[in-house]
Short mmCIF file of C-alpha atoms in Angstrom, two decimals:
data_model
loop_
_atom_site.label_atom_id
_atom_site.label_comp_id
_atom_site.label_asym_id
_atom_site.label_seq_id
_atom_site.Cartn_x
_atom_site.Cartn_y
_atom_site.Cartn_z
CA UNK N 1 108.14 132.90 105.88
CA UNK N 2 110.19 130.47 107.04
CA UNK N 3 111.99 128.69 103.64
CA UNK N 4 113.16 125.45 104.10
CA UNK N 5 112.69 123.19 107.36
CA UNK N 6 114.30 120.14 107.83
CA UNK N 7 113.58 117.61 110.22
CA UNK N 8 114.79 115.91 112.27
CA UNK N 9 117.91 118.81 113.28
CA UNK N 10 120.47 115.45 114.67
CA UNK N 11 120.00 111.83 114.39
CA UNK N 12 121.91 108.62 115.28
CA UNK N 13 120.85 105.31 113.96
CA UNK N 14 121.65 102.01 114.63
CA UNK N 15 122.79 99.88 111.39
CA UNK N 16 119.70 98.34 109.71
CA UNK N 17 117.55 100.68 111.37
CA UNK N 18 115.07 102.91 108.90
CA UNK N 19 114.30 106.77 108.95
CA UNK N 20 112.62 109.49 106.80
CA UNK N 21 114.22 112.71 106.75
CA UNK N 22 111.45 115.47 106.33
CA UNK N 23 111.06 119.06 104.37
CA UNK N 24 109.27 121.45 103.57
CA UNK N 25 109.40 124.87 101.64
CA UNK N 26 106.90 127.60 101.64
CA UNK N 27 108.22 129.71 98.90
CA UNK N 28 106.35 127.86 96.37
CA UNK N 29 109.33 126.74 94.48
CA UNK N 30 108.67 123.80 91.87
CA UNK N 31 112.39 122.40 92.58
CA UNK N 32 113.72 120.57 95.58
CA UNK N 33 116.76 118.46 95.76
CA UNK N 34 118.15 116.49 98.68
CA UNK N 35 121.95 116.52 99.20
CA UNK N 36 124.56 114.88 101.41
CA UNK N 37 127.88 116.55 102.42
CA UNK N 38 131.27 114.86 103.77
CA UNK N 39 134.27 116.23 104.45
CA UNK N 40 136.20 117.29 101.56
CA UNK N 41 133.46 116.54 98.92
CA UNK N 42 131.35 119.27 98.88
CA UNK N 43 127.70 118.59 98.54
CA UNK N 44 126.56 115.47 96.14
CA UNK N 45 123.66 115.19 95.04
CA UNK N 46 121.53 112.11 95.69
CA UNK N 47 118.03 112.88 94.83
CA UNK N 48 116.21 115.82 92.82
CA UNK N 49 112.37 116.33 92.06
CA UNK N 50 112.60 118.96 89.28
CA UNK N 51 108.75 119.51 89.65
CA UNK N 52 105.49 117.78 91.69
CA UNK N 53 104.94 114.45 90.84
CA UNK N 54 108.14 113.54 89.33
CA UNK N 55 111.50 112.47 91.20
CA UNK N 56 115.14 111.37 89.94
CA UNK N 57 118.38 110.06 90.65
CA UNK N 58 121.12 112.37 91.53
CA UNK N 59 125.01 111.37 91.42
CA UNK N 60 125.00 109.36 94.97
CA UNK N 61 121.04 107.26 95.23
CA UNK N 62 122.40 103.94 96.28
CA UNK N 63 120.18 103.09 99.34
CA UNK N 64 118.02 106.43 99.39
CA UNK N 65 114.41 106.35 98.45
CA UNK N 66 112.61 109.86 97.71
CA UNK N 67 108.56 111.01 98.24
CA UNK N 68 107.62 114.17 96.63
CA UNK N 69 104.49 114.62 98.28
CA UNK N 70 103.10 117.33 97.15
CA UNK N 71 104.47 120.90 95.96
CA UNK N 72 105.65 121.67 99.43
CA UNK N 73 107.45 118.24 100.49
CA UNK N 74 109.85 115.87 99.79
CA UNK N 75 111.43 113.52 102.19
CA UNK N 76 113.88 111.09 101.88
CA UNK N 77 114.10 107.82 103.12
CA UNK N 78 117.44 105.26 104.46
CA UNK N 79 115.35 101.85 104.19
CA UNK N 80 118.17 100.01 105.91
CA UNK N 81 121.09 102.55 107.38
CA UNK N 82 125.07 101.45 106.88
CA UNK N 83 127.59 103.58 108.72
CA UNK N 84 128.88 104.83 104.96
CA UNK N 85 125.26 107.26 105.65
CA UNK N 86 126.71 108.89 107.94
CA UNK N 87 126.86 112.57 106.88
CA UNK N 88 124.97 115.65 107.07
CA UNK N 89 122.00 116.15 104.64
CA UNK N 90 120.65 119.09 103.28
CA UNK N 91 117.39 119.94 101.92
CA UNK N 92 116.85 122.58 98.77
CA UNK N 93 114.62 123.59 96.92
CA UNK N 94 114.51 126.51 94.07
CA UNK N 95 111.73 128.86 92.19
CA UNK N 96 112.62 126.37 88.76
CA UNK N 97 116.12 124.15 88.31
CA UNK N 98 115.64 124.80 84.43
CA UNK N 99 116.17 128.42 84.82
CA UNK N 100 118.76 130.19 86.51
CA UNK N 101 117.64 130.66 90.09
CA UNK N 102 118.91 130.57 93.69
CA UNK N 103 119.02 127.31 95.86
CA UNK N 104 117.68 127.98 99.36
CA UNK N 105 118.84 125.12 101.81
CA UNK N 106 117.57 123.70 104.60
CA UNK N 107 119.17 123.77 107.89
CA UNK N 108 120.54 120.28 107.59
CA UNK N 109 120.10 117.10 109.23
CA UNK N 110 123.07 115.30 111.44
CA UNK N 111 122.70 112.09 110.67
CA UNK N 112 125.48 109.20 112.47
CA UNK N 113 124.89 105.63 111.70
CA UNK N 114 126.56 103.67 114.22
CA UNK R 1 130.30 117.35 91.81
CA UNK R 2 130.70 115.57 88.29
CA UNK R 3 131.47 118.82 86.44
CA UNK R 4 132.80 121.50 88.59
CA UNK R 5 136.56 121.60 89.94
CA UNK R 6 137.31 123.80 92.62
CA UNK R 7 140.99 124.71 94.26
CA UNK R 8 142.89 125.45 96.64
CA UNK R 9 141.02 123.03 99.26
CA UNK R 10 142.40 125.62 102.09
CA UNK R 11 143.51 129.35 102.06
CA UNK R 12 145.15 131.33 104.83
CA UNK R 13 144.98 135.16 104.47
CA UNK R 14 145.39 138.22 106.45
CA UNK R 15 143.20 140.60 107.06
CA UNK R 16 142.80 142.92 104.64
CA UNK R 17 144.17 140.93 102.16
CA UNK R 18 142.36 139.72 99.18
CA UNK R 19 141.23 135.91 98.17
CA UNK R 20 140.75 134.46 95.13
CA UNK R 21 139.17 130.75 94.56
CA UNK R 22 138.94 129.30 91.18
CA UNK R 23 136.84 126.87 89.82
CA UNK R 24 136.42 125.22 86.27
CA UNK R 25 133.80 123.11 84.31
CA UNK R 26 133.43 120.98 81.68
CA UNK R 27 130.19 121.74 80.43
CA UNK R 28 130.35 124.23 77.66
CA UNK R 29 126.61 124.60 77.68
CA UNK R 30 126.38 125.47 81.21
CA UNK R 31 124.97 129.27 81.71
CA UNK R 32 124.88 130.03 84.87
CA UNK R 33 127.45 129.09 88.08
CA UNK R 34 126.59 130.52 91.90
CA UNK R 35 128.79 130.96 94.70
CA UNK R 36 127.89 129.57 98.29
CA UNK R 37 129.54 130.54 101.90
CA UNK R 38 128.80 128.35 104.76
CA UNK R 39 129.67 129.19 107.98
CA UNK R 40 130.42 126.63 110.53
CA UNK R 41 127.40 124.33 111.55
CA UNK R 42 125.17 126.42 109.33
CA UNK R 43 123.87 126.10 105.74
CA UNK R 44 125.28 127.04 102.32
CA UNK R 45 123.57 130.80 101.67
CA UNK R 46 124.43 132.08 97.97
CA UNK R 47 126.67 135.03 98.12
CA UNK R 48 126.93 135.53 94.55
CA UNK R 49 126.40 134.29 91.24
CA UNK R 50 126.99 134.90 87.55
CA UNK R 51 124.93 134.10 83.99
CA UNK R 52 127.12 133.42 81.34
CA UNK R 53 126.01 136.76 79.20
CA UNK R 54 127.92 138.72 81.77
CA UNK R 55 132.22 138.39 82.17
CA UNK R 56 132.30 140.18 85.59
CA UNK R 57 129.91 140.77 88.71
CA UNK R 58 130.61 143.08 91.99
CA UNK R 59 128.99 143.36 94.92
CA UNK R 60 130.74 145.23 97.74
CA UNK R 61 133.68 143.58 98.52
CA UNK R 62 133.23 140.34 96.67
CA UNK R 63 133.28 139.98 92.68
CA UNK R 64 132.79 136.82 90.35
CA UNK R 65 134.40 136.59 86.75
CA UNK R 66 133.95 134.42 84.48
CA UNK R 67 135.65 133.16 80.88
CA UNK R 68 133.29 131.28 78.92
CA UNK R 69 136.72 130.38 76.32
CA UNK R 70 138.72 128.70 79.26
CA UNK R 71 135.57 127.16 81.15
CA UNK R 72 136.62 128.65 84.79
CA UNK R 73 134.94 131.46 86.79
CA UNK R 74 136.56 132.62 90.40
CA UNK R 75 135.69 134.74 93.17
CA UNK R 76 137.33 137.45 94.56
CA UNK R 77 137.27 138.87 97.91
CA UNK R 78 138.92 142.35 98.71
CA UNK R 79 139.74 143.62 101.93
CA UNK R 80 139.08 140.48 103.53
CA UNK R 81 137.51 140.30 107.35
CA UNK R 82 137.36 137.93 110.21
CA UNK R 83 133.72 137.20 109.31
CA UNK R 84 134.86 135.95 105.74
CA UNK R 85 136.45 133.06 107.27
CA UNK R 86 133.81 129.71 106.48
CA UNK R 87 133.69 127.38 103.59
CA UNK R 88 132.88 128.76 99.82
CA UNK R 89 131.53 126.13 97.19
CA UNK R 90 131.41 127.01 93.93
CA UNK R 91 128.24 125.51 91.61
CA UNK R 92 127.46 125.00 87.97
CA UNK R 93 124.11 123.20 86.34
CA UNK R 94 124.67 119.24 86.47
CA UNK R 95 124.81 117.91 82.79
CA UNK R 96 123.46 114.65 84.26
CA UNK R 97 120.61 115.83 85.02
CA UNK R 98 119.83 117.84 82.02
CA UNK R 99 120.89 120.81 83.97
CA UNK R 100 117.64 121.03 86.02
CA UNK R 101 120.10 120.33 89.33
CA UNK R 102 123.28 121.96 90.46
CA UNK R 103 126.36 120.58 90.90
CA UNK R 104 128.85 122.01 93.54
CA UNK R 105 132.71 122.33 93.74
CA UNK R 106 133.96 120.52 96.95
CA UNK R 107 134.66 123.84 98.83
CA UNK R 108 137.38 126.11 99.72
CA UNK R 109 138.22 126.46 103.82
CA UNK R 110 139.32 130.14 103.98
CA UNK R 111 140.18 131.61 107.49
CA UNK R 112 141.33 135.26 107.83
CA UNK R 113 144.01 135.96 110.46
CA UNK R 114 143.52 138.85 112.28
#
């Protein structure tokens, strides 16, 4: 049982470039969420899929694109990275966000636009 | 996050002392709020959390309150250890998205002096 599994673990990009972020939970949770964190500002949300086949905006979306592929997966996607992407993102996912439950996160992903 | 304030930003204690972090909301419908630790260069791991039908929660050496009237819960840490020293976000249910995500406080740097 491994939980959540992010991929890649460290990234650097070159600005413009493209990359998909990957995860994966195997505690069949209906929830997952992808989050960013900077230093000093906590974790903001930029994406949430509150159940399979349906994905919305968090607080932060501006140049993030989202795939909930099936109950297991969702990945998110810098079309075009800027060096303001530079952070470390973190993958969650939970049994239900409607009902009171824990958030299990993913190891994170060290991403550096450069 | 949009609806959760958390302070101090930093806080210096000796060991054996206690902490105590405080957060508030704005979000009188919110029911449930979570506390996270994150050690360095790992992921948040809930250490705690509280629904709104309860005032106070212990567990060992670490407690959550809560008052519903003044819209703030806080943790508390007795007896405080080396191995308590990491980041602590608190969390509440993000009224932007319906409360189906959560929103987190933008974390408290504790370190424990030996």
């Amino acid at each position: 049982n491994a939980g959540v599994t992010q991929t890649p673990k460290f990234q650097v990009l070159k600005t413009g470039q493209s990359m998909t972020l990957q995860c994966a939970q195997d505690m069949n949770h209906n929830s997952m969420y992808w989050y960013r964190q900077d230093p000093g500002m906590g974790l903001r949300l930029i994406y949430y899929s509150a159940s399979e086949g349906t994905t919305d905006k968090g607080e932060v979306p501006n140049g993030y694109n989202v795939s909930r592929l099936n109950k297991r997966e969702f990945s998110l996607r810098l079309e075009s990275a800027a060096p303001s992407q530079t952070s470390v993102y973190f993958c969650a996912s939970r049994e239900d966000g409607s009902m009171n439950t824990e958030a299990f996160f993913g190891q994170g992903t060290r991403l550096t636009v450069v | 996050g949009e609806n959760v304030e958390q302070h101090p930003s930093t806080l210096s204690v000796q060991e054996g002392d206690s902490a105590v972090i405080k957060c508030t909301y704005s979000d009188s419908a919110s029911n449930y709020f979570p506390w996270y630790k994150q050690e360095l260069g790992k992921r948040p791991q809930l250490i705690i959390d509280i629904r709104s039908n309860v005032g106070e929660k212990k567990d060992q050496r670490i407690a959550v309150t809560l008052n519903k009237t003044a819209k703030h819960f806080s943790l508390h840490i007795t007896e405080t250890q080396p191995e308590d020293s990491a980041v602590y976000f608190c969390a509440g249910p993000s009224r932007d998205t319906g409360r189906r995500a959560l929103t987190f406080g933008s974390g408290t740097r504790l370190q424990v002096q030996p």
